[in-house]
mmCIF file of C-alpha atoms in Angstrom:
data_model
loop_
_atom_site.group_PDB
_atom_site.id
_atom_site.type_symbol
_atom_site.label_atom_id
_atom_site.label_comp_id
_atom_site.label_asym_id
_atom_site.label_seq_id
_atom_site.Cartn_x
_atom_site.Cartn_y
_atom_site.Cartn_z
ATOM 1 C CA MET A 231 22.505 101.301 96.649
ATOM 2 C CA LYS A 232 24.483 101.671 99.897
ATOM 3 C CA LYS A 233 21.555 103.549 101.461
ATOM 4 C CA ALA A 234 19.149 100.760 100.486
ATOM 5 C CA VAL A 235 21.390 98.088 102.060
ATOM 6 C CA PHE A 236 21.771 100.199 105.216
ATOM 7 C CA LEU A 237 18.002 100.725 105.490
ATOM 8 C CA LEU A 238 17.356 97.027 104.943
ATOM 9 C CA ALA A 239 19.848 96.188 107.707
ATOM 10 C CA LEU A 240 18.048 98.576 110.068
ATOM 11 C CA LEU A 241 14.704 96.975 109.298
ATOM 12 C CA ILE A 242 15.992 93.429 109.790
ATOM 13 C CA ALA A 243 18.018 94.139 112.966
ATOM 14 C CA PRO A 244 15.089 93.935 115.431
ATOM 15 C CA PHE A 245 14.162 90.507 114.047
ATOM 16 C CA ALA A 246 17.689 89.073 114.097
ATOM 17 C CA GLN A 247 18.306 85.903 116.066
ATOM 18 C CA ALA A 248 19.807 86.142 119.515
ATOM 19 C CA THR A 249 23.370 85.026 119.849
ATOM 20 C CA ASP A 250 23.895 81.256 120.056
ATOM 21 C CA TYR A 251 26.282 79.783 122.602
ATOM 22 C CA VAL A 252 27.377 76.166 123.062
ATOM 23 C CA LEU A 253 27.746 73.943 126.103
ATOM 24 C CA PRO A 254 29.186 70.423 125.989
ATOM 25 C CA ILE A 255 26.721 67.537 126.170
ATOM 26 C CA ILE A 256 27.716 65.905 129.426
ATOM 27 C CA GLU A 257 25.626 62.781 128.815
ATOM 28 C CA CYS A 258 28.024 61.659 126.061
ATOM 29 C CA ASP A 259 31.519 61.013 127.371
ATOM 30 C CA GLY A 260 31.544 64.135 129.528
ATOM 31 C CA SER A 261 33.703 66.304 127.308
ATOM 32 C CA ALA A 262 34.028 67.880 123.867
ATOM 33 C CA ASN A 263 37.246 68.557 121.987
ATOM 34 C CA VAL A 264 37.766 72.011 120.501
ATOM 35 C CA ARG A 265 39.947 71.748 117.397
ATOM 36 C CA ALA A 266 41.989 74.188 115.326
ATOM 37 C CA LYS A 267 40.110 73.264 112.125
ATOM 38 C CA PRO A 268 36.718 71.632 111.440
ATOM 39 C CA THR A 269 38.050 68.079 111.176
ATOM 40 C CA THR A 270 38.809 65.285 113.661
ATOM 41 C CA LYS A 271 42.354 65.149 112.259
ATOM 42 C CA SER A 272 43.046 68.699 113.442
ATOM 43 C CA THR A 273 44.969 69.651 116.597
ATOM 44 C CA ILE A 274 42.964 69.735 119.835
ATOM 45 C CA LEU A 275 43.149 73.275 121.269
ATOM 46 C CA SER A 276 41.014 72.742 124.343
ATOM 47 C CA THR A 277 38.523 70.377 125.937
ATOM 48 C CA LEU A 278 35.118 71.449 127.257
ATOM 49 C CA ASP A 279 33.509 69.613 130.189
ATOM 50 C CA TYR A 280 30.567 70.075 132.594
ATOM 51 C CA GLN A 281 32.402 72.930 134.351
ATOM 52 C CA SER A 282 33.102 74.823 131.120
ATOM 53 C CA SER A 283 31.308 78.091 130.607
ATOM 54 C CA ALA A 284 29.289 78.736 127.464
ATOM 55 C CA HIS A 285 31.164 79.744 124.311
ATOM 56 C CA LYS A 286 29.788 82.115 121.691
ATOM 57 C CA VAL A 287 29.099 80.596 118.268
ATOM 58 C CA LEU A 288 30.905 82.597 115.581
ATOM 59 C CA GLY A 289 29.604 80.530 112.673
ATOM 60 C CA LYS A 290 29.004 77.051 111.361
ATOM 61 C CA GLN A 291 30.863 74.945 108.783
ATOM 62 C CA GLY A 292 29.028 71.752 107.939
ATOM 63 C CA ASN A 293 28.670 69.793 111.195
ATOM 64 C CA TRP A 294 31.124 72.005 113.074
ATOM 65 C CA TYR A 295 30.502 75.103 115.190
ATOM 66 C CA HIS A 296 33.183 77.786 115.056
ATOM 67 C CA ILE A 297 33.368 79.067 118.651
ATOM 68 C CA ASP A 298 35.013 81.855 120.585
ATOM 69 C CA LEU A 299 37.762 80.862 123.035
ATOM 70 C CA PRO A 300 39.586 82.944 125.678
ATOM 71 C CA ASN A 301 42.595 85.098 124.705
ATOM 72 C CA GLN A 302 41.134 86.135 121.328
ATOM 73 C CA LYS A 303 41.351 82.592 119.972
ATOM 74 C CA SER A 304 38.728 80.452 118.320
ATOM 75 C CA GLY A 305 38.234 76.808 117.483
ATOM 76 C CA TYR A 306 35.795 74.223 116.156
ATOM 77 C CA VAL A 307 33.621 71.743 117.996
ATOM 78 C CA HIS A 308 31.474 69.045 116.384
ATOM 79 C CA LYS A 309 27.711 69.575 116.716
ATOM 80 C CA SER A 310 27.258 66.067 118.166
ATOM 81 C CA GLN A 311 29.307 67.091 121.204
ATOM 82 C CA VAL A 312 27.467 70.287 122.171
ATOM 83 C CA MET A 313 24.048 71.831 122.652
ATOM 84 C CA ILE A 314 22.926 75.339 121.733
ATOM 85 C CA MET A 315 22.189 77.681 124.629
ATOM 86 C CA HIS A 316 20.652 81.187 124.820
ATOM 87 C CA TYR A 317 20.811 83.774 127.588
ATOM 88 C CA TYR A 318 17.641 85.102 129.186
ATOM 89 C CA VAL A 319 16.936 87.262 132.213
ATOM 90 C CA VAL A 320 14.125 86.732 134.724
ATOM 91 C CA ASP A 321 11.545 89.440 134.011
ATOM 92 C CA SER A 322 8.320 88.690 135.879
ATOM 93 C CA LYS A 323 5.427 90.910 136.947
ATOM 94 C CA ASP A 324 5.605 89.091 140.307
ATOM 95 C CA GLY A 325 9.285 89.961 140.798
ATOM 96 C CA SER A 326 10.468 86.347 140.588
ATOM 97 C CA ALA A 327 10.156 83.106 138.638
ATOM 98 C CA ASN A 328 9.808 79.533 139.872
ATOM 99 C CA VAL A 329 12.117 76.849 138.557
ATOM 100 C CA ARG A 330 10.024 73.690 138.423
ATOM 101 C CA ASP A 331 10.845 70.021 138.229
ATOM 102 C CA GLY A 332 10.479 68.612 134.721
ATOM 103 C CA HIS A 333 10.248 64.965 135.760
ATOM 104 C CA PHE A 334 6.523 64.415 135.947
ATOM 105 C CA PRO A 335 3.900 61.918 134.840
ATOM 106 C CA TYR A 336 2.637 62.694 131.359
ATOM 107 C CA SER A 337 -0.836 63.412 132.755
ATOM 108 C CA GLU A 338 0.462 66.339 134.832
ATOM 109 C CA SER A 339 1.635 69.732 133.667
ATOM 110 C CA ILE A 340 4.980 71.216 134.634
ATOM 111 C CA GLY A 341 3.090 74.048 136.361
ATOM 112 C CA LYS A 342 1.891 71.543 138.984
ATOM 113 C CA THR A 343 5.311 70.062 139.782
ATOM 114 C CA ASN A 344 7.599 70.925 142.683
ATOM 115 C CA VAL A 345 9.284 74.329 142.829
ATOM 116 C CA LEU A 346 13.020 73.629 142.960
ATOM 117 C CA LYS A 347 14.124 77.220 143.451
ATOM 118 C CA VAL A 348 12.949 80.806 143.019
ATOM 119 C CA LEU A 349 14.915 83.287 140.899
ATOM 120 C CA THR A 350 14.475 87.040 141.352
ATOM 121 C CA ASN A 351 14.020 89.529 138.529
ATOM 122 C CA GLY A 352 17.279 90.421 136.841
ATOM 123 C CA THR A 353 18.802 86.954 137.332
ATOM 124 C CA ARG A 354 20.600 85.896 134.155
ATOM 125 C CA VAL A 355 19.839 82.303 133.140
ATOM 126 C CA GLN A 356 20.891 79.826 130.478
ATOM 127 C CA ILE A 357 18.118 78.217 128.415
ATOM 128 C CA ILE A 358 18.619 75.100 126.269
ATOM 129 C CA PRO A 359 15.963 75.491 123.500
ATOM 130 C CA GLU A 360 16.245 71.873 122.352
ATOM 131 C CA LEU A 361 14.915 70.714 125.737
ATOM 132 C CA ASN A 362 12.006 73.158 126.015
ATOM 133 C CA LYS A 363 8.542 71.628 126.531
ATOM 134 C CA GLY A 364 5.938 73.906 124.962
ATOM 135 C CA ASP A 365 5.760 77.141 126.962
ATOM 136 C CA TRP A 366 8.201 75.810 129.550
ATOM 137 C CA PHE A 367 11.859 76.642 128.919
ATOM 138 C CA PHE A 368 14.630 74.336 130.118
ATOM 139 C CA TYR A 369 16.889 76.162 132.562
ATOM 140 C CA SER A 370 20.436 74.941 133.115
ATOM 141 C CA GLN A 371 23.282 76.540 134.981
ATOM 142 C CA GLN A 372 25.814 73.997 133.689
ATOM 143 C CA GLY A 373 29.265 75.493 134.050
ATOM 144 C CA LEU A 374 28.026 78.225 136.414
ATOM 145 C CA ALA A 375 26.270 76.780 139.456
ATOM 146 C CA ASN A 376 27.503 75.229 142.663
ATOM 147 C CA LYS A 377 27.657 71.461 142.095
ATOM 148 C CA ASP A 378 25.668 70.830 145.310
ATOM 149 C CA GLU A 379 22.768 73.012 144.166
ATOM 150 C CA LYS A 380 19.898 71.809 141.950
ATOM 151 C CA SER A 381 20.762 73.769 138.819
ATOM 152 C CA GLU A 382 18.226 72.762 136.206
ATOM 153 C CA GLY A 383 14.503 72.692 135.705
ATOM 154 C CA TYR A 384 11.775 74.538 133.802
ATOM 155 C CA ILE A 385 10.706 78.186 133.839
ATOM 156 C CA HIS A 386 7.571 79.445 132.103
ATOM 157 C CA LYS A 387 8.453 81.574 129.080
ATOM 158 C CA SER A 388 6.251 84.432 130.324
ATOM 159 C CA GLN A 389 8.730 84.927 133.172
ATOM 160 C CA LEU A 390 11.746 85.453 130.903
ATOM 161 C CA LYS A 391 13.165 88.003 128.489
ATOM 162 C CA LYS A 392 15.812 87.100 125.890
ATOM 163 C CA VAL A 393 19.166 88.902 126.073
ATOM 164 C CA ASP A 394 22.522 88.452 124.330
#
């Protein structure tokens, strides 16, 4: 029986989901409370804002994400206050990927919009799946980039490789 479970785990492993991370939704009130327990009556342990780095999702309880915090701590944040993020790396045959503007007339494709920046192969990027548009993945460096730099746009999925 143990061998069968082990073999099943080996077969499933390559198809497992990449690790989910959360970033606060800055369009709300600009911050998200991280609580000790999955309830609004629980103690606030920390607050995430637009400068906060991504936090690994450890699990989910109802409408709450259980997330990893520094110093071997963890807490809970309500799903309405955060967005899921995945890590990718630029992996293009050309050696780089264009980050394109996503604000375009509906008659145009993202591939015809302005190039905001060029990222070289090996550059680690944050992708917000909820904001993807077809084959174009939404790139955001929220919590990582220089505030003066344009730090979001769209990258074609063929230019990226998923990592944890």
